[in-house]
PDB file of C-alpha atoms in Angstrom:
ATOM      1  CA  SER A   1      -3.432  10.774 -11.244  1.00  0.00           C
ATOM      2  CA  GLN A   2      -0.524   9.567  -8.659  1.00  0.00           C
ATOM      3  CA  GLN A   3      -0.950  11.694  -5.173  1.00  0.00           C
ATOM      4  CA  GLY A   4       2.389  10.823  -4.572  1.00  0.00           C
ATOM      5  CA  GLU A   5       5.968  11.071  -6.428  1.00  0.00           C
ATOM      6  CA  GLU A   6       8.954   9.698  -5.445  1.00  0.00           C
ATOM      7  CA  ASP A   7      12.445  10.902  -6.403  1.00  0.00           C
ATOM      8  CA  PRO A   8      14.875   9.026  -7.338  1.00  0.00           C
ATOM      9  CA  GLN A   9      13.021   6.100  -9.058  1.00  0.00           C
ATOM     10  CA  ALA A  10      16.451   3.972  -7.829  1.00  0.00           C
ATOM     11  CA  LEU A  11      19.230   5.002  -5.764  1.00  0.00           C
ATOM     12  CA  SER A  12      22.144   2.869  -4.985  1.00  0.00           C
ATOM     13  CA  ILE A  13      24.565   3.798  -2.262  1.00  0.00           C
ATOM     14  CA  GLN A  14      27.308   1.527   0.041  1.00  0.00           C
ATOM     15  CA  GLU A  15      26.688   0.854   3.441  1.00  0.00           C
ATOM     16  CA  GLY A  16      27.231   3.176   6.002  1.00  0.00           C
ATOM     17  CA  GLU A  17      26.036   6.030   3.905  1.00  0.00           C
ATOM     18  CA  ASN A  18      23.096   8.078   4.176  1.00  0.00           C
ATOM     19  CA  ALA A  19      20.419   7.497   1.531  1.00  0.00           C
ATOM     20  CA  THR A  20      17.907  10.468   0.675  1.00  0.00           C
ATOM     21  CA  MET A  21      14.060  10.018  -0.674  1.00  0.00           C
ATOM     22  CA  ASN A  22      12.146  12.667  -1.591  1.00  0.00           C
ATOM     23  CA  CYS A  23       7.863  12.831  -2.099  1.00  0.00           C
ATOM     24  CA  SER A  24       5.717  15.233  -3.949  1.00  0.00           C
ATOM     25  CA  TYR A  25       2.365  15.318  -3.787  1.00  0.00           C
ATOM     26  CA  LYS A  26      -0.565  17.489  -5.260  1.00  0.00           C
ATOM     27  CA  THR A  27      -3.336  18.240  -3.382  1.00  0.00           C
ATOM     28  CA  SER A  28      -3.754  19.116   1.005  1.00  0.00           C
ATOM     29  CA  ILE A  29      -3.348  16.170   3.184  1.00  0.00           C
ATOM     30  CA  ASN A  30      -3.981  15.437   6.789  1.00  0.00           C
ATOM     31  CA  ASN A  31      -0.960  13.211   6.984  1.00  0.00           C
ATOM     32  CA  LEU A  32       1.925  11.468   4.972  1.00  0.00           C
ATOM     33  CA  GLN A  33       3.235   8.090   5.419  1.00  0.00           C
ATOM     34  CA  TRP A  34       6.173   6.227   4.626  1.00  0.00           C
ATOM     35  CA  TYR A  35       6.280   2.378   3.587  1.00  0.00           C
ATOM     36  CA  ARG A  36       8.783  -0.189   2.934  1.00  0.00           C
ATOM     37  CA  GLN A  37       8.313  -3.280   0.661  1.00  0.00           C
ATOM     38  CA  ASN A  38      10.686  -5.888   0.402  1.00  0.00           C
ATOM     39  CA  SER A  39      10.993  -7.531  -3.188  1.00  0.00           C
ATOM     40  CA  GLY A  40       8.023  -9.953  -3.300  1.00  0.00           C
ATOM     41  CA  ARG A  41       6.312  -8.697   0.215  1.00  0.00           C
ATOM     42  CA  GLY A  42       3.744  -6.743   1.392  1.00  0.00           C
ATOM     43  CA  LEU A  43       3.812  -3.202   2.617  1.00  0.00           C
ATOM     44  CA  VAL A  44       5.836  -2.315   6.183  1.00  0.00           C
ATOM     45  CA  HIS A  45       4.387   0.810   7.737  1.00  0.00           C
ATOM     46  CA  LEU A  46       7.945   3.294   8.813  1.00  0.00           C
ATOM     47  CA  ILE A  47       6.270   6.364   9.887  1.00  0.00           C
ATOM     48  CA  LEU A  48       3.571   9.012   9.842  1.00  0.00           C
ATOM     49  CA  ILE A  49       3.638  12.735   9.847  1.00  0.00           C
ATOM     50  CA  ARG A  50       0.834  15.034  10.299  1.00  0.00           C
ATOM     51  CA  SER A  51       0.179  17.686   8.378  1.00  0.00           C
ATOM     52  CA  ASN A  52       1.047  20.108  11.476  1.00  0.00           C
ATOM     53  CA  GLU A  53       4.428  18.748  12.095  1.00  0.00           C
ATOM     54  CA  ARG A  54       7.491  19.526  10.185  1.00  0.00           C
ATOM     55  CA  GLU A  55       9.891  16.961  10.951  1.00  0.00           C
ATOM     56  CA  LYS A  56       9.575  13.450  13.006  1.00  0.00           C
ATOM     57  CA  HIS A  57      12.621  10.900  13.898  1.00  0.00           C
ATOM     58  CA  SER A  58      12.252   7.322  14.380  1.00  0.00           C
ATOM     59  CA  GLY A  59      15.656   5.007  14.935  1.00  0.00           C
ATOM     60  CA  ARG A  60      17.755   5.782  12.194  1.00  0.00           C
ATOM     61  CA  LEU A  61      14.670   7.322  10.123  1.00  0.00           C
ATOM     62  CA  ARG A  62      14.405  10.533   9.717  1.00  0.00           C
ATOM     63  CA  VAL A  63      11.305  12.252   7.824  1.00  0.00           C
ATOM     64  CA  THR A  64      10.345  15.947   7.289  1.00  0.00           C
ATOM     65  CA  LEU A  65       7.051  17.341   5.514  1.00  0.00           C
ATOM     66  CA  ASP A  66       6.782  20.937   3.798  1.00  0.00           C
ATOM     67  CA  THR A  67       3.604  21.696   3.051  1.00  0.00           C
ATOM     68  CA  SER A  68       4.338  24.811   1.609  1.00  0.00           C
ATOM     69  CA  LYS A  69       6.435  22.988  -0.940  1.00  0.00           C
ATOM     70  CA  LYS A  70       3.863  20.063  -0.975  1.00  0.00           C
ATOM     71  CA  SER A  71       6.733  17.846  -0.551  1.00  0.00           C
ATOM     72  CA  SER A  72       8.412  15.519   1.940  1.00  0.00           C
ATOM     73  CA  SER A  73      11.829  13.820   2.517  1.00  0.00           C
ATOM     74  CA  LEU A  74      12.950  10.545   4.311  1.00  0.00           C
ATOM     75  CA  LEU A  75      16.587  10.401   5.378  1.00  0.00           C
ATOM     76  CA  ILE A  76      17.662   6.865   6.511  1.00  0.00           C
ATOM     77  CA  THR A  77      21.266   7.312   7.938  1.00  0.00           C
ATOM     78  CA  ALA A  78      23.884   4.437   8.636  1.00  0.00           C
ATOM     79  CA  SER A  79      22.446   2.788   5.614  1.00  0.00           C
ATOM     80  CA  ARG A  80      22.372  -1.198   5.302  1.00  0.00           C
ATOM     81  CA  ALA A  81      22.228  -4.257   3.333  1.00  0.00           C
ATOM     82  CA  ALA A  82      19.242  -4.910   5.168  1.00  0.00           C
ATOM     83  CA  ASP A  83      17.576  -1.888   4.077  1.00  0.00           C
ATOM     84  CA  THR A  84      17.614  -2.796   0.187  1.00  0.00           C
ATOM     85  CA  ALA A  85      14.013  -2.441  -0.299  1.00  0.00           C
ATOM     86  CA  SER A  86      11.584  -0.219  -2.573  1.00  0.00           C
ATOM     87  CA  TYR A  87      10.290   2.946  -0.373  1.00  0.00           C
ATOM     88  CA  PHE A  88       6.669   4.268  -0.945  1.00  0.00           C
ATOM     89  CA  CYS A  89       4.976   7.495   0.443  1.00  0.00           C
ATOM     90  CA  ALA A  90       1.616   7.476   1.270  1.00  0.00           C
ATOM     91  CA  THR A  91      -1.026  10.290   1.593  1.00  0.00           C
ATOM     92  CA  GLY A  92      -4.247  10.415   3.504  1.00  0.00           C
ATOM     93  CA  ASP A  93      -6.622  13.177   3.231  1.00  0.00           C
ATOM     94  CA  SER A  94      -8.810  14.558   6.287  1.00  0.00           C
ATOM     95  CA  GLY A  95     -10.902  12.174   7.666  1.00  0.00           C
ATOM     96  CA  TYR A  96     -10.533  10.129   4.850  1.00  0.00           C
ATOM     97  CA  SER A  97      -9.648   6.144   5.411  1.00  0.00           C
ATOM     98  CA  THR A  98      -7.779   5.898   1.756  1.00  0.00           C
ATOM     99  CA  LEU A  99      -3.945   6.183   1.242  1.00  0.00           C
ATOM    100  CA  THR A 100      -3.262   7.053  -1.492  1.00  0.00           C
ATOM    101  CA  PHE A 101       0.164   5.871  -3.040  1.00  0.00           C
ATOM    102  CA  GLY A 102       3.177   6.701  -5.282  1.00  0.00           C
ATOM    103  CA  LYS A 103       5.327   4.702  -7.009  1.00  0.00           C
ATOM    104  CA  GLY A 104       8.318   4.323  -4.889  1.00  0.00           C
ATOM    105  CA  THR A 105      12.368   4.736  -4.738  1.00  0.00           C
ATOM    106  CA  MET A 106      13.653   1.440  -4.890  1.00  0.00           C
ATOM    107  CA  LEU A 107      17.055   1.549  -2.403  1.00  0.00           C
ATOM    108  CA  LEU A 108      20.144  -0.769  -2.976  1.00  0.00           C
ATOM    109  CA  VAL A 109      22.588  -0.740  -0.348  1.00  0.00           C
ATOM    110  CA  SER A 110      25.967  -2.794  -1.066  1.00  0.00           C
ATOM    111  CA  PRO A 111      27.921  -4.351   1.433  1.00  0.00           C
TER     112      PRO A 111
ATOM    113  CA  ASN B   1      -1.734 -12.174  17.419  1.00  0.00           C
ATOM    114  CA  ALA B   2      -1.248 -12.921  13.393  1.00  0.00           C
ATOM    115  CA  GLY B   3      -0.933 -10.196  10.978  1.00  0.00           C
ATOM    116  CA  VAL B   4      -2.876  -9.890   8.067  1.00  0.00           C
ATOM    117  CA  MET B   5      -3.316 -13.620   6.243  1.00  0.00           C
ATOM    118  CA  GLN B   6      -4.022 -13.642   2.505  1.00  0.00           C
ATOM    119  CA  ASN B   7      -4.472 -16.627   0.568  1.00  0.00           C
ATOM    120  CA  PRO B   8      -3.371 -18.074  -2.068  1.00  0.00           C
ATOM    121  CA  ARG B   9      -0.048 -16.428  -2.473  1.00  0.00           C
ATOM    122  CA  HIS B  10      -0.154 -17.552  -6.407  1.00  0.00           C
ATOM    123  CA  LEU B  11      -2.903 -18.290  -8.450  1.00  0.00           C
ATOM    124  CA  VAL B  12      -3.064 -18.985 -12.008  1.00  0.00           C
ATOM    125  CA  ARG B  13      -6.025 -18.810 -13.695  1.00  0.00           C
ATOM    126  CA  ARG B  14      -6.454 -18.969 -17.725  1.00  0.00           C
ATOM    127  CA  ARG B  15      -8.777 -16.455 -19.827  1.00  0.00           C
ATOM    128  CA  GLY B  16     -11.663 -16.228 -18.848  1.00  0.00           C
ATOM    129  CA  GLN B  17     -12.048 -18.369 -15.576  1.00  0.00           C
ATOM    130  CA  GLU B  18     -12.839 -16.514 -12.482  1.00  0.00           C
ATOM    131  CA  ALA B  19     -10.439 -15.253  -9.616  1.00  0.00           C
ATOM    132  CA  ARG B  20     -11.354 -15.503  -5.864  1.00  0.00           C
ATOM    133  CA  LEU B  21      -8.261 -13.508  -3.475  1.00  0.00           C
ATOM    134  CA  ARG B  22      -9.208 -13.965   0.346  1.00  0.00           C
ATOM    135  CA  CYS B  23      -8.040 -11.660   3.147  1.00  0.00           C
ATOM    136  CA  SER B  24      -8.598 -12.237   6.731  1.00  0.00           C
ATOM    137  CA  PRO B  25      -7.295  -9.063   8.337  1.00  0.00           C
ATOM    138  CA  MET B  26      -5.944  -8.955  11.682  1.00  0.00           C
ATOM    139  CA  LYS B  27      -7.680  -9.612  14.975  1.00  0.00           C
ATOM    140  CA  GLY B  28      -9.538  -6.816  15.732  1.00  0.00           C
ATOM    141  CA  HIS B  29      -9.386  -4.896  12.901  1.00  0.00           C
ATOM    142  CA  SER B  30     -12.694  -4.229  11.168  1.00  0.00           C
ATOM    143  CA  HIS B  31     -11.754  -2.375   8.230  1.00  0.00           C
ATOM    144  CA  VAL B  32      -9.984  -3.547   5.296  1.00  0.00           C
ATOM    145  CA  TYR B  33      -8.731  -2.176   1.933  1.00  0.00           C
ATOM    146  CA  TRP B  34      -7.715  -3.737  -1.509  1.00  0.00           C
ATOM    147  CA  TYR B  35      -4.679  -2.512  -3.503  1.00  0.00           C
ATOM    148  CA  ARG B  36      -3.389  -3.740  -7.021  1.00  0.00           C
ATOM    149  CA  GLN B  37      -0.088  -3.146  -7.893  1.00  0.00           C
ATOM    150  CA  LEU B  38       1.284  -3.446 -11.436  1.00  0.00           C
ATOM    151  CA  PRO B  39       5.462  -4.241 -12.030  1.00  0.00           C
ATOM    152  CA  GLU B  40       7.467  -1.168 -11.349  1.00  0.00           C
ATOM    153  CA  GLU B  41       4.390   0.584  -9.645  1.00  0.00           C
ATOM    154  CA  GLY B  42       2.969   1.924  -6.787  1.00  0.00           C
ATOM    155  CA  LEU B  43       0.274   0.290  -5.021  1.00  0.00           C
ATOM    156  CA  LYS B  44      -3.454   1.481  -6.823  1.00  0.00           C
ATOM    157  CA  PHE B  45      -6.517   1.759  -4.336  1.00  0.00           C
ATOM    158  CA  MET B  46      -9.139  -0.616  -5.629  1.00  0.00           C
ATOM    159  CA  VAL B  47     -11.822  -0.387  -2.332  1.00  0.00           C
ATOM    160  CA  TYR B  48     -12.728   0.109   1.076  1.00  0.00           C
ATOM    161  CA  LEU B  49     -14.527  -2.105   3.441  1.00  0.00           C
ATOM    162  CA  GLN B  50     -15.611  -2.472   6.803  1.00  0.00           C
ATOM    163  CA  LYS B  51     -18.110  -5.648   7.755  1.00  0.00           C
ATOM    164  CA  GLU B  52     -20.966  -5.835   5.913  1.00  0.00           C
ATOM    165  CA  ASN B  53     -20.397  -2.291   4.315  1.00  0.00           C
ATOM    166  CA  ILE B  54     -18.441  -1.229   0.840  1.00  0.00           C
ATOM    167  CA  ILE B  55     -17.566   2.181   2.067  1.00  0.00           C
ATOM    168  CA  ASP B  56     -15.469   3.300  -0.929  1.00  0.00           C
ATOM    169  CA  GLU B  57     -14.920   1.614  -4.655  1.00  0.00           C
ATOM    170  CA  SER B  58     -13.549   4.508  -6.445  1.00  0.00           C
ATOM    171  CA  GLY B  59     -10.522   2.893  -7.851  1.00  0.00           C
ATOM    172  CA  MET B  60     -12.576  -0.870  -8.789  1.00  0.00           C
ATOM    173  CA  PRO B  61     -12.887  -1.414 -12.679  1.00  0.00           C
ATOM    174  CA  LYS B  62     -16.763  -1.207 -13.052  1.00  0.00           C
ATOM    175  CA  GLU B  63     -17.151  -4.455 -14.680  1.00  0.00           C
ATOM    176  CA  ARG B  64     -16.042  -8.266 -13.538  1.00  0.00           C
ATOM    177  CA  PHE B  65     -14.375  -6.899 -10.300  1.00  0.00           C
ATOM    178  CA  SER B  66     -16.766  -7.215  -6.853  1.00  0.00           C
ATOM    179  CA  ALA B  67     -15.504  -7.362  -3.379  1.00  0.00           C
ATOM    180  CA  GLU B  68     -17.499  -7.851   0.065  1.00  0.00           C
ATOM    181  CA  PHE B  69     -16.253  -8.620   3.575  1.00  0.00           C
ATOM    182  CA  PRO B  70     -19.344 -10.235   5.439  1.00  0.00           C
ATOM    183  CA  LYS B  71     -20.383 -10.758   8.929  1.00  0.00           C
ATOM    184  CA  GLU B  72     -18.331 -14.045   9.375  1.00  0.00           C
ATOM    185  CA  GLY B  73     -15.598 -14.628   7.242  1.00  0.00           C
ATOM    186  CA  PRO B  74     -12.426 -13.490   5.580  1.00  0.00           C
ATOM    187  CA  SER B  75     -12.841 -10.722   2.916  1.00  0.00           C
ATOM    188  CA  ILE B  76     -13.253 -11.625  -0.784  1.00  0.00           C
ATOM    189  CA  LEU B  77     -11.832  -9.561  -3.751  1.00  0.00           C
ATOM    190  CA  ARG B  78     -13.696 -11.738  -6.736  1.00  0.00           C
ATOM    191  CA  ILE B  79     -12.432 -11.009 -10.610  1.00  0.00           C
ATOM    192  CA  GLN B  80     -14.797 -13.012 -12.911  1.00  0.00           C
ATOM    193  CA  GLN B  81     -13.664 -13.446 -16.791  1.00  0.00           C
ATOM    194  CA  VAL B  82      -9.867 -12.801 -16.237  1.00  0.00           C
ATOM    195  CA  VAL B  83      -8.014 -11.063 -18.840  1.00  0.00           C
ATOM    196  CA  ARG B  84      -4.393 -10.971 -19.127  1.00  0.00           C
ATOM    197  CA  GLY B  85      -4.384  -7.429 -18.111  1.00  0.00           C
ATOM    198  CA  ASP B  86      -5.878  -8.296 -14.333  1.00  0.00           C
ATOM    199  CA  SER B  87      -2.093 -10.023 -14.094  1.00  0.00           C
ATOM    200  CA  ALA B  88      -0.530  -8.280 -10.866  1.00  0.00           C
ATOM    201  CA  ALA B  89      -0.132  -8.431  -7.164  1.00  0.00           C
ATOM    202  CA  TYR B  90      -3.228  -7.834  -5.020  1.00  0.00           C
ATOM    203  CA  PHE B  91      -2.755  -6.801  -1.795  1.00  0.00           C
ATOM    204  CA  CYS B  92      -4.701  -6.489   1.515  1.00  0.00           C
ATOM    205  CA  ALA B  93      -4.253  -3.950   3.996  1.00  0.00           C
ATOM    206  CA  SER B  94      -6.360  -3.423   7.331  1.00  0.00           C
ATOM    207  CA  SER B  95      -6.589  -1.362  10.280  1.00  0.00           C
ATOM    208  CA  PRO B  96      -8.759  -0.916  13.334  1.00  0.00           C
ATOM    209  CA  ARG B  97     -10.843   2.055  12.809  1.00  0.00           C
ATOM    210  CA  GLU B  98     -11.811   4.609  10.029  1.00  0.00           C
ATOM    211  CA  GLY B  99      -9.317   7.841   9.904  1.00  0.00           C
ATOM    212  CA  SER B 100      -6.677   8.525   7.391  1.00  0.00           C
ATOM    213  CA  THR B 101      -3.914   8.570  10.375  1.00  0.00           C
ATOM    214  CA  ASN B 102      -4.568   5.204  10.818  1.00  0.00           C
ATOM    215  CA  ILE B 103      -1.490   2.691   9.931  1.00  0.00           C
ATOM    216  CA  GLN B 104      -2.208   0.229   7.503  1.00  0.00           C
ATOM    217  CA  TYR B 105      -1.755  -2.900   7.861  1.00  0.00           C
ATOM    218  CA  PHE B 106      -0.387  -5.246   4.687  1.00  0.00           C
ATOM    219  CA  GLY B 107      -0.308  -8.837   4.059  1.00  0.00           C
ATOM    220  CA  ALA B 108       1.848 -10.567   1.703  1.00  0.00           C
ATOM    221  CA  GLY B 109      -0.379 -10.206  -1.309  1.00  0.00           C
ATOM    222  CA  THR B 110      -1.780 -12.549  -3.663  1.00  0.00           C
ATOM    223  CA  ARG B 111      -0.304 -12.624  -7.454  1.00  0.00           C
ATOM    224  CA  LEU B 112      -2.170 -13.459 -10.110  1.00  0.00           C
ATOM    225  CA  SER B 113      -0.894 -14.807 -13.038  1.00  0.00           C
ATOM    226  CA  VAL B 114      -3.309 -14.905 -16.008  1.00  0.00           C
ATOM    227  CA  LEU B 115      -2.416 -17.346 -18.761  1.00  0.00           C
TER     228      LEU B 115
END
């Protein structure tokens, strides 16, 4: 079964608003990563948060991780039309190289 | 520094034919991962390879699918006797070393259509 499950499945907002996406997972993890996929393209890594970290920032991105609830959130502040894409969380197990992806949240940012 | 290169970008095959998908990892990367993505779905892990070795093929169907990463040349994902259900986007990713904290760098994918 899927390790990561994103919520919501789809999100539609206006430029300038903030977008929040959530990810839940089932088993213990070493780290959690967020990726973006533009339509018809490959995935691009956004940010990685380790299991011993609670929050991380990168530009307009803010990621939180709550290992007790097995959940993570990705916040995009001051969204732009160019942020329109699908966003996936992926979990990595300790000492293991493969990642397990969720089904993604499709974000639409309207001008 | 070229990224992960996949070819072809689009591949059309008739049922029963063979499909060969190629992936050249980023320069200096010796770890390759193949994923399959169905429409409206996330990526499903298929196989993880290092040069000349299959490390984890737990996501590969037992029949008709095989993968290799030879000492020289690209990694190849081979699907024999394709069926309509094989239609999907196949993505390759590479990383410089093992360990799940490594970022994976993805290619643009190969979209396989089986008629």
